[in-house]
CSV table of C-alpha atoms and ligand atoms in Angstrom, one decimal:
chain,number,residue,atom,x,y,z
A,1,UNK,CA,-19.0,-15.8,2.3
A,2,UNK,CA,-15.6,-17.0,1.2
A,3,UNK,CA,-15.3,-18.9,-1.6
A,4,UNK,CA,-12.2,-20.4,-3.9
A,5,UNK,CA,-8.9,-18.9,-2.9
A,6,UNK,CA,-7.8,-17.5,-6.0
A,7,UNK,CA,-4.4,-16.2,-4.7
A,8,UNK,CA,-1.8,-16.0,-1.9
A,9,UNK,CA,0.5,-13.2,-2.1
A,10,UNK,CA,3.3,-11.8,0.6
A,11,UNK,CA,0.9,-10.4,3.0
A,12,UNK,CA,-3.0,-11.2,1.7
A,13,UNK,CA,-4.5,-14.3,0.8
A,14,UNK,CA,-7.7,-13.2,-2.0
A,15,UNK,CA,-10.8,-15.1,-2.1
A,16,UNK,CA,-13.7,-15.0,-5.2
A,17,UNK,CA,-17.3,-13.5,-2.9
A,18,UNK,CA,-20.6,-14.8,-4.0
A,19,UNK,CA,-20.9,-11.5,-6.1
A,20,UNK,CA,-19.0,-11.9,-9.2
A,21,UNK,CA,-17.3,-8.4,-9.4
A,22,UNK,CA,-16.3,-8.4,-6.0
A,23,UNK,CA,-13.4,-10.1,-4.1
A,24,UNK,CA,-12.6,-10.7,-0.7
A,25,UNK,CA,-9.0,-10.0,0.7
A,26,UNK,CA,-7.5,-11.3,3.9
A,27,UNK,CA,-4.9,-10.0,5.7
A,28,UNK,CA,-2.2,-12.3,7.0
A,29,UNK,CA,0.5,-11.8,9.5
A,30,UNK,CA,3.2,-13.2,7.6
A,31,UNK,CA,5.8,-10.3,6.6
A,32,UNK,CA,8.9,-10.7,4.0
A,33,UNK,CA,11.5,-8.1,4.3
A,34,UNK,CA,12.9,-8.3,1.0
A,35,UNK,CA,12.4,-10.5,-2.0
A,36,UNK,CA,14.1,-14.3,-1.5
A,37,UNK,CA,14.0,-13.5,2.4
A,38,UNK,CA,12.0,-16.1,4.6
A,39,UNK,CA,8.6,-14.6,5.8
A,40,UNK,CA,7.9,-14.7,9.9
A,41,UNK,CA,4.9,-13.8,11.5
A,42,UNK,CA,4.0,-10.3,13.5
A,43,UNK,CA,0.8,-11.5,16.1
A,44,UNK,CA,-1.8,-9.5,14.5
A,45,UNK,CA,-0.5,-7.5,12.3
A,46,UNK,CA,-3.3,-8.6,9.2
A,47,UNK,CA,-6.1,-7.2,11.6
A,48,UNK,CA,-4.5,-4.1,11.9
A,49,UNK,CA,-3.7,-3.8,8.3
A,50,UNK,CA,-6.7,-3.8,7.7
A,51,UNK,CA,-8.2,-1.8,10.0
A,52,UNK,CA,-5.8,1.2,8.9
A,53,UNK,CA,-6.7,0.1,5.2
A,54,UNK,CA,-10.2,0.4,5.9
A,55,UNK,CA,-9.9,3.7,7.6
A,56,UNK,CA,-7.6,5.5,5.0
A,57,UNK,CA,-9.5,4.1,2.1
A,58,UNK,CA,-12.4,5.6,3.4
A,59,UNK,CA,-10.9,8.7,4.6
A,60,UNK,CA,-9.4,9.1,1.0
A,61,UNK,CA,-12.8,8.6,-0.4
A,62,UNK,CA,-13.8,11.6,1.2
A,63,UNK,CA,-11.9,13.7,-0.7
A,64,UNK,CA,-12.5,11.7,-3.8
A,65,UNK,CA,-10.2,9.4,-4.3
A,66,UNK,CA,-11.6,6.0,-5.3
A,67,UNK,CA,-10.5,2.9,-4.1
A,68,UNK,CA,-12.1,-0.8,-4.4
A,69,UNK,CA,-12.6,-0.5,-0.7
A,70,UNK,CA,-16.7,-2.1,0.1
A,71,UNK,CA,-16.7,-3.4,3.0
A,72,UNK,CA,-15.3,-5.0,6.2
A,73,UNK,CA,-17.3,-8.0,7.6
A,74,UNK,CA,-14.3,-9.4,9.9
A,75,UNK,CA,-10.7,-8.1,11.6
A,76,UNK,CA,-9.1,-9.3,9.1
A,77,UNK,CA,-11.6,-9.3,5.7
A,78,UNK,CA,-11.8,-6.9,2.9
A,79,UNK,CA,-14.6,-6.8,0.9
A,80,UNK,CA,-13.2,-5.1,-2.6
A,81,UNK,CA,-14.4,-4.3,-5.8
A,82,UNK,CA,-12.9,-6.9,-8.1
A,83,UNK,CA,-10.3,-4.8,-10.1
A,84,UNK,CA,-8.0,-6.1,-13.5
A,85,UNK,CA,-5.3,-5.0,-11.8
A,86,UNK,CA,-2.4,-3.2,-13.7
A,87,UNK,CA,0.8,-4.5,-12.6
A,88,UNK,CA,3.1,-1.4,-11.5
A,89,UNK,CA,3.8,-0.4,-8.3
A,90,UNK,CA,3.8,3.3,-7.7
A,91,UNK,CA,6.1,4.4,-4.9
A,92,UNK,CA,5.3,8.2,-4.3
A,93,UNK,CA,8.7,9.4,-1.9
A,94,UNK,CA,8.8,13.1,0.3
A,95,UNK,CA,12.4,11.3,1.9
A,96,UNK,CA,15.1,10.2,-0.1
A,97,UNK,CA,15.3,6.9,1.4
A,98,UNK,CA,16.8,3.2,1.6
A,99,UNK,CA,17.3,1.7,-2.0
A,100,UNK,CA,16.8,5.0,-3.7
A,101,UNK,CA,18.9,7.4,-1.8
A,102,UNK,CA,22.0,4.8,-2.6
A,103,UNK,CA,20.7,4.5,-6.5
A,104,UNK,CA,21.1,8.2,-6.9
A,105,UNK,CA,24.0,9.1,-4.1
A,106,UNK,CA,21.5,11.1,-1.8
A,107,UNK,CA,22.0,11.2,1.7
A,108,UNK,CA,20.1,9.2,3.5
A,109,UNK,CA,16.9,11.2,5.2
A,110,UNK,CA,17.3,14.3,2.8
A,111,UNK,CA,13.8,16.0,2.7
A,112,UNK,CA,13.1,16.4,-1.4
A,113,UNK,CA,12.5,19.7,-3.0
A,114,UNK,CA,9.2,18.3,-4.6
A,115,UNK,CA,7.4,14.4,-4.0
A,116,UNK,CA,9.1,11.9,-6.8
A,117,UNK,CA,6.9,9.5,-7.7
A,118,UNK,CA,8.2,6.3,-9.4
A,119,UNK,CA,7.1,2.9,-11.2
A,120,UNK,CA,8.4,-0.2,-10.7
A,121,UNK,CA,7.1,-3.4,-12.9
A,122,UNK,CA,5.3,-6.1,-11.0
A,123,UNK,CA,7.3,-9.1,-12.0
A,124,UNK,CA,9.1,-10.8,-9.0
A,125,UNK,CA,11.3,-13.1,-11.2
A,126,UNK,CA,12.8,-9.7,-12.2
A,127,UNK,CA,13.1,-8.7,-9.0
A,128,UNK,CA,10.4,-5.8,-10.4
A,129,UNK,CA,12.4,-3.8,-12.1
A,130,UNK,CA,12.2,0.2,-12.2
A,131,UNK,CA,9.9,1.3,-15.4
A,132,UNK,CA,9.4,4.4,-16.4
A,133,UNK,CA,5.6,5.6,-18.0
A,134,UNK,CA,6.9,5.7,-22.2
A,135,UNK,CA,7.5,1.8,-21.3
A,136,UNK,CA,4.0,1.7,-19.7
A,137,UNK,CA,2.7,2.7,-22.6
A,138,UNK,CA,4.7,0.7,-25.1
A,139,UNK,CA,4.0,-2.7,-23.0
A,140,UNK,CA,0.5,-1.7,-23.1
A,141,UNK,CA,0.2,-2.2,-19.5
A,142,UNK,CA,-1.4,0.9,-18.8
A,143,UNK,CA,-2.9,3.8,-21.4
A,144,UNK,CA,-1.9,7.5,-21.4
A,145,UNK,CA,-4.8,8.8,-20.2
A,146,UNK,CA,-5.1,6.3,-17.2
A,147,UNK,CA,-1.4,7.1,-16.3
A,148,UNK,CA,-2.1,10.6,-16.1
A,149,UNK,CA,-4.7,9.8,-13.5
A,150,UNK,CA,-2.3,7.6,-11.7
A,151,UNK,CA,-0.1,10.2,-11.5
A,152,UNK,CA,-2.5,12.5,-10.5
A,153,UNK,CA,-4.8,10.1,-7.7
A,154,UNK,CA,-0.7,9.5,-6.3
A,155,UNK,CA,0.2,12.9,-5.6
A,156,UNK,CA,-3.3,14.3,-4.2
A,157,UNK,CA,-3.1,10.9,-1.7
A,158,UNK,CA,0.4,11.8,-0.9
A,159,UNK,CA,-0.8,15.6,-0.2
A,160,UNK,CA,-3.8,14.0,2.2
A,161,UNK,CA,-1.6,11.4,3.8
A,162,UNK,CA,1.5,13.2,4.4
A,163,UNK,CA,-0.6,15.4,6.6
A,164,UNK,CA,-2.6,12.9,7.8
A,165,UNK,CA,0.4,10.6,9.5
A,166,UNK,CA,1.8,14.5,10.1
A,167,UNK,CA,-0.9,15.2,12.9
A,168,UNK,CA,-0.5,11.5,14.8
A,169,UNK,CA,3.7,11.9,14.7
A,170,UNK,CA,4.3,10.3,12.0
A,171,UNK,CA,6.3,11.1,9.0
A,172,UNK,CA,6.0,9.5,5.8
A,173,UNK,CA,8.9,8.6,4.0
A,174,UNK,CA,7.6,6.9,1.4
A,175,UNK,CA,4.4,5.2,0.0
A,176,UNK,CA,3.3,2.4,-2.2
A,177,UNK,CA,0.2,2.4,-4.3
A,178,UNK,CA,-1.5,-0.2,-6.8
A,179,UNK,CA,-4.1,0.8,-9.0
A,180,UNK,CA,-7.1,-1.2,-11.4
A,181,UNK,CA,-9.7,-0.8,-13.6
A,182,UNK,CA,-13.4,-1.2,-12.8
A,183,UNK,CA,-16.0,0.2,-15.5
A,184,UNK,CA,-13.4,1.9,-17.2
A,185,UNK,CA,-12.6,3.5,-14.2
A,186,UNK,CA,-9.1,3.8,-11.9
A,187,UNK,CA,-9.3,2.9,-8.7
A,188,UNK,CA,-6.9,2.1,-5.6
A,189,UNK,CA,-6.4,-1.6,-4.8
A,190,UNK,CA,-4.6,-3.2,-2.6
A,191,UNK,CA,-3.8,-2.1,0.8
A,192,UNK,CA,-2.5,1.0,2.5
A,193,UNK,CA,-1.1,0.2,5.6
A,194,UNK,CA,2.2,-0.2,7.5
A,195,UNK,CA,3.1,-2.5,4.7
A,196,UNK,CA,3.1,-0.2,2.6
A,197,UNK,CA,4.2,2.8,4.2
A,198,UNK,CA,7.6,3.9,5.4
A,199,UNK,CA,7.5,6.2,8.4
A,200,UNK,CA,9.9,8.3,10.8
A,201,UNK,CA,8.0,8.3,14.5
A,202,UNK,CA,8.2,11.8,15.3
A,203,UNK,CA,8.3,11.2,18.8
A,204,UNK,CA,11.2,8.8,18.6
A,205,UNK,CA,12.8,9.7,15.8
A,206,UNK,CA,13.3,5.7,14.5
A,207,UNK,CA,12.4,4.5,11.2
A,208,UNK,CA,9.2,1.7,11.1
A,209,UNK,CA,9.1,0.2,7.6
A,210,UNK,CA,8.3,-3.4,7.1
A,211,UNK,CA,12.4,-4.3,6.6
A,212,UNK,CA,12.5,-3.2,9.8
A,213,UNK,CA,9.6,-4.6,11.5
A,214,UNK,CA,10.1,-8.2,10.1
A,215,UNK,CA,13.8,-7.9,12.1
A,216,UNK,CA,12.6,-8.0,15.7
A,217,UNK,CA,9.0,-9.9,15.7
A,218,UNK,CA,8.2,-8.8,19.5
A,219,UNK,CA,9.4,-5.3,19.0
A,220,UNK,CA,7.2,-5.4,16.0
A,221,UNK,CA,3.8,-5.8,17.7
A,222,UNK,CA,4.5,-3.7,20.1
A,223,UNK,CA,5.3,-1.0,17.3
A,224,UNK,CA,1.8,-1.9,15.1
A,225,UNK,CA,-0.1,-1.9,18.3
A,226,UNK,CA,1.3,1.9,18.9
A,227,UNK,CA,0.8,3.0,15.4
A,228,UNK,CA,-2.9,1.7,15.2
A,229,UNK,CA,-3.9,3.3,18.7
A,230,UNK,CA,-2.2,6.7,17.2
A,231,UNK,CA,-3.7,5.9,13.2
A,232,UNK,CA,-7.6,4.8,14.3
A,233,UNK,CA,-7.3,6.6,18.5
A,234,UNK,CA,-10.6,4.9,19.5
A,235,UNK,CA,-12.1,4.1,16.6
A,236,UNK,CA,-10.8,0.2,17.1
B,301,ADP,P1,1.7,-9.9,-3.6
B,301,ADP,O1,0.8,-10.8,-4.5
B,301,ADP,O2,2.3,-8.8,-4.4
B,301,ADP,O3,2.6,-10.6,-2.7
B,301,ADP,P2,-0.4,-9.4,-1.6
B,301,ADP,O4,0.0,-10.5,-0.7
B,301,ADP,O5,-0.7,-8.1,-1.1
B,301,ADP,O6,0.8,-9.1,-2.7
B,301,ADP,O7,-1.5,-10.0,-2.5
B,301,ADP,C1,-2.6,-9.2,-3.0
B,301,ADP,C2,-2.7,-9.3,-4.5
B,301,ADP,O8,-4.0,-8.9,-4.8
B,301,ADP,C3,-1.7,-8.4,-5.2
B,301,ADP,O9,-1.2,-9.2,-6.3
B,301,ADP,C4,-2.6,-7.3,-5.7
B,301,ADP,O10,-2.2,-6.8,-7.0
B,301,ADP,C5,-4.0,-7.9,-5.9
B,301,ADP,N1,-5.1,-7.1,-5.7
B,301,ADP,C6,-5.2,-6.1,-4.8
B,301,ADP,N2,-6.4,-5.5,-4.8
B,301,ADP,C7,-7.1,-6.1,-5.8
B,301,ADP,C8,-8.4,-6.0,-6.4
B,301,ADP,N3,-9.3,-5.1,-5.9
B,301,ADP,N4,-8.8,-6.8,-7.4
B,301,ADP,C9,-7.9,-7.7,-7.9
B,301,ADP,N5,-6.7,-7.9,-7.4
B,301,ADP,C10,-6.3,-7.1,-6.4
């Protein structure tokens, strides 16, 4: 049972549970391209976000990777292990893509020679500005030791993933991760979804990343209900 909403971000609303170390997340089907930008709504997109969450935070689970992920009692509830949350986002990339191909001067779509993965700051005021794991550290947001195992749980998802999404025609571009603490433990949080993943359909050859689902809302649900059928086949 829900009880006091204790926040509302971009894409989940998060609820405190009747058990005091666990929360409950629900996925909405609002969708924000880019920071400032005016959210719209893609018909069920929260239900399958979660959905795929549930499914690849499982799947990852099975070959050890922990995430907060309990339980799903509705289409569009999480139950999660309440996690102190430390506030980088990791963004693990195979494709030199979007905001970071132009950074750098790399073309566009370039396959890299190795995964590059990459911290940016949660702070949206900011606009979450790239950090790098010595300022990690020396902001005490995160120790040593637990960034080595961020570093390390980041590339062995992206390994399983990659080759995951690789056997349903998809290619991922890019990823983002969030990671917390739970009896001195690091775990994945948040959500691992189309949200949070950039893609090339390999049947198509188009892009699907959030920027470019929030453009064309009908076109949108038409691509989640194709990824999910090809992510979760008849598991749904
Ligand atoms: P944002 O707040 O960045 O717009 P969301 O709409 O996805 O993002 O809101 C989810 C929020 O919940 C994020 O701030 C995320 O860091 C946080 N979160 C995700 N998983 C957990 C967890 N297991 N425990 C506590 N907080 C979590």
């Amino acid at each position: 049972m829900k009880k006091t909403k204790i926040h509302e971000g971009n894409s989940k609303k998060l609820y405190e549970s009747e058990k005091e170390n666990e929360l409950i997340q629900e996925f909405k089907d609002d969708v924000i391209a880019g920071a400032g930008e005016k959210a719209v709504k893609i018909k069920g997109k929260g239900i399958i976000n979660n959905q795929i969450s549930a499914h690849l935070f499982k799947f990852l689970d099975s070959y050890n990777i922990p995430s907060h992920f309990i339980d799903q009692p509705s289409s569009r509830e999480m139950v999660v292990k309440k996690l102190k949350m430390i506030p980088i986002e990791v963004i693990i990339r195979n494709v030199a893509s979007g905001e970071m191909a132009k950074k750098f001067g790399i073309e566009e779509g370039k396959e890299l020679e190795c995964p590059i993965i990459e911290y940016y700051l949660k702070d949206e005021e900011r606009q979450d500005p790239m950090i790098n794991e010595d300022h990690i550290v020396a902001f005490g947001h995160a120790t040593t030791e637990e960034l080595k195992e961020i570093h390390r749980l980041s590339s062995k998802a992206n390994a399983i993933l990659k080759d995951f999404f690789r056997r349903r025609d998809l290619k991922l571009i890019d990823f983002t991760l969030e990671f917390g603490r739970y009896d001195r433990r690091i775990y994945v949080g948040d959500e691992i979804s189309p949200e949070t993943c950039r893609f090339v359909d390999l049947q198509t050859g188009k892009k699907i990343d959030r920027y470019i689902l929030s453009k064309d809302v009908k076109a949108a649900e038409e691509i989640y209900t194709e990824i999910k059928e090809r992510i979760l086949g008849g598991l749904m």
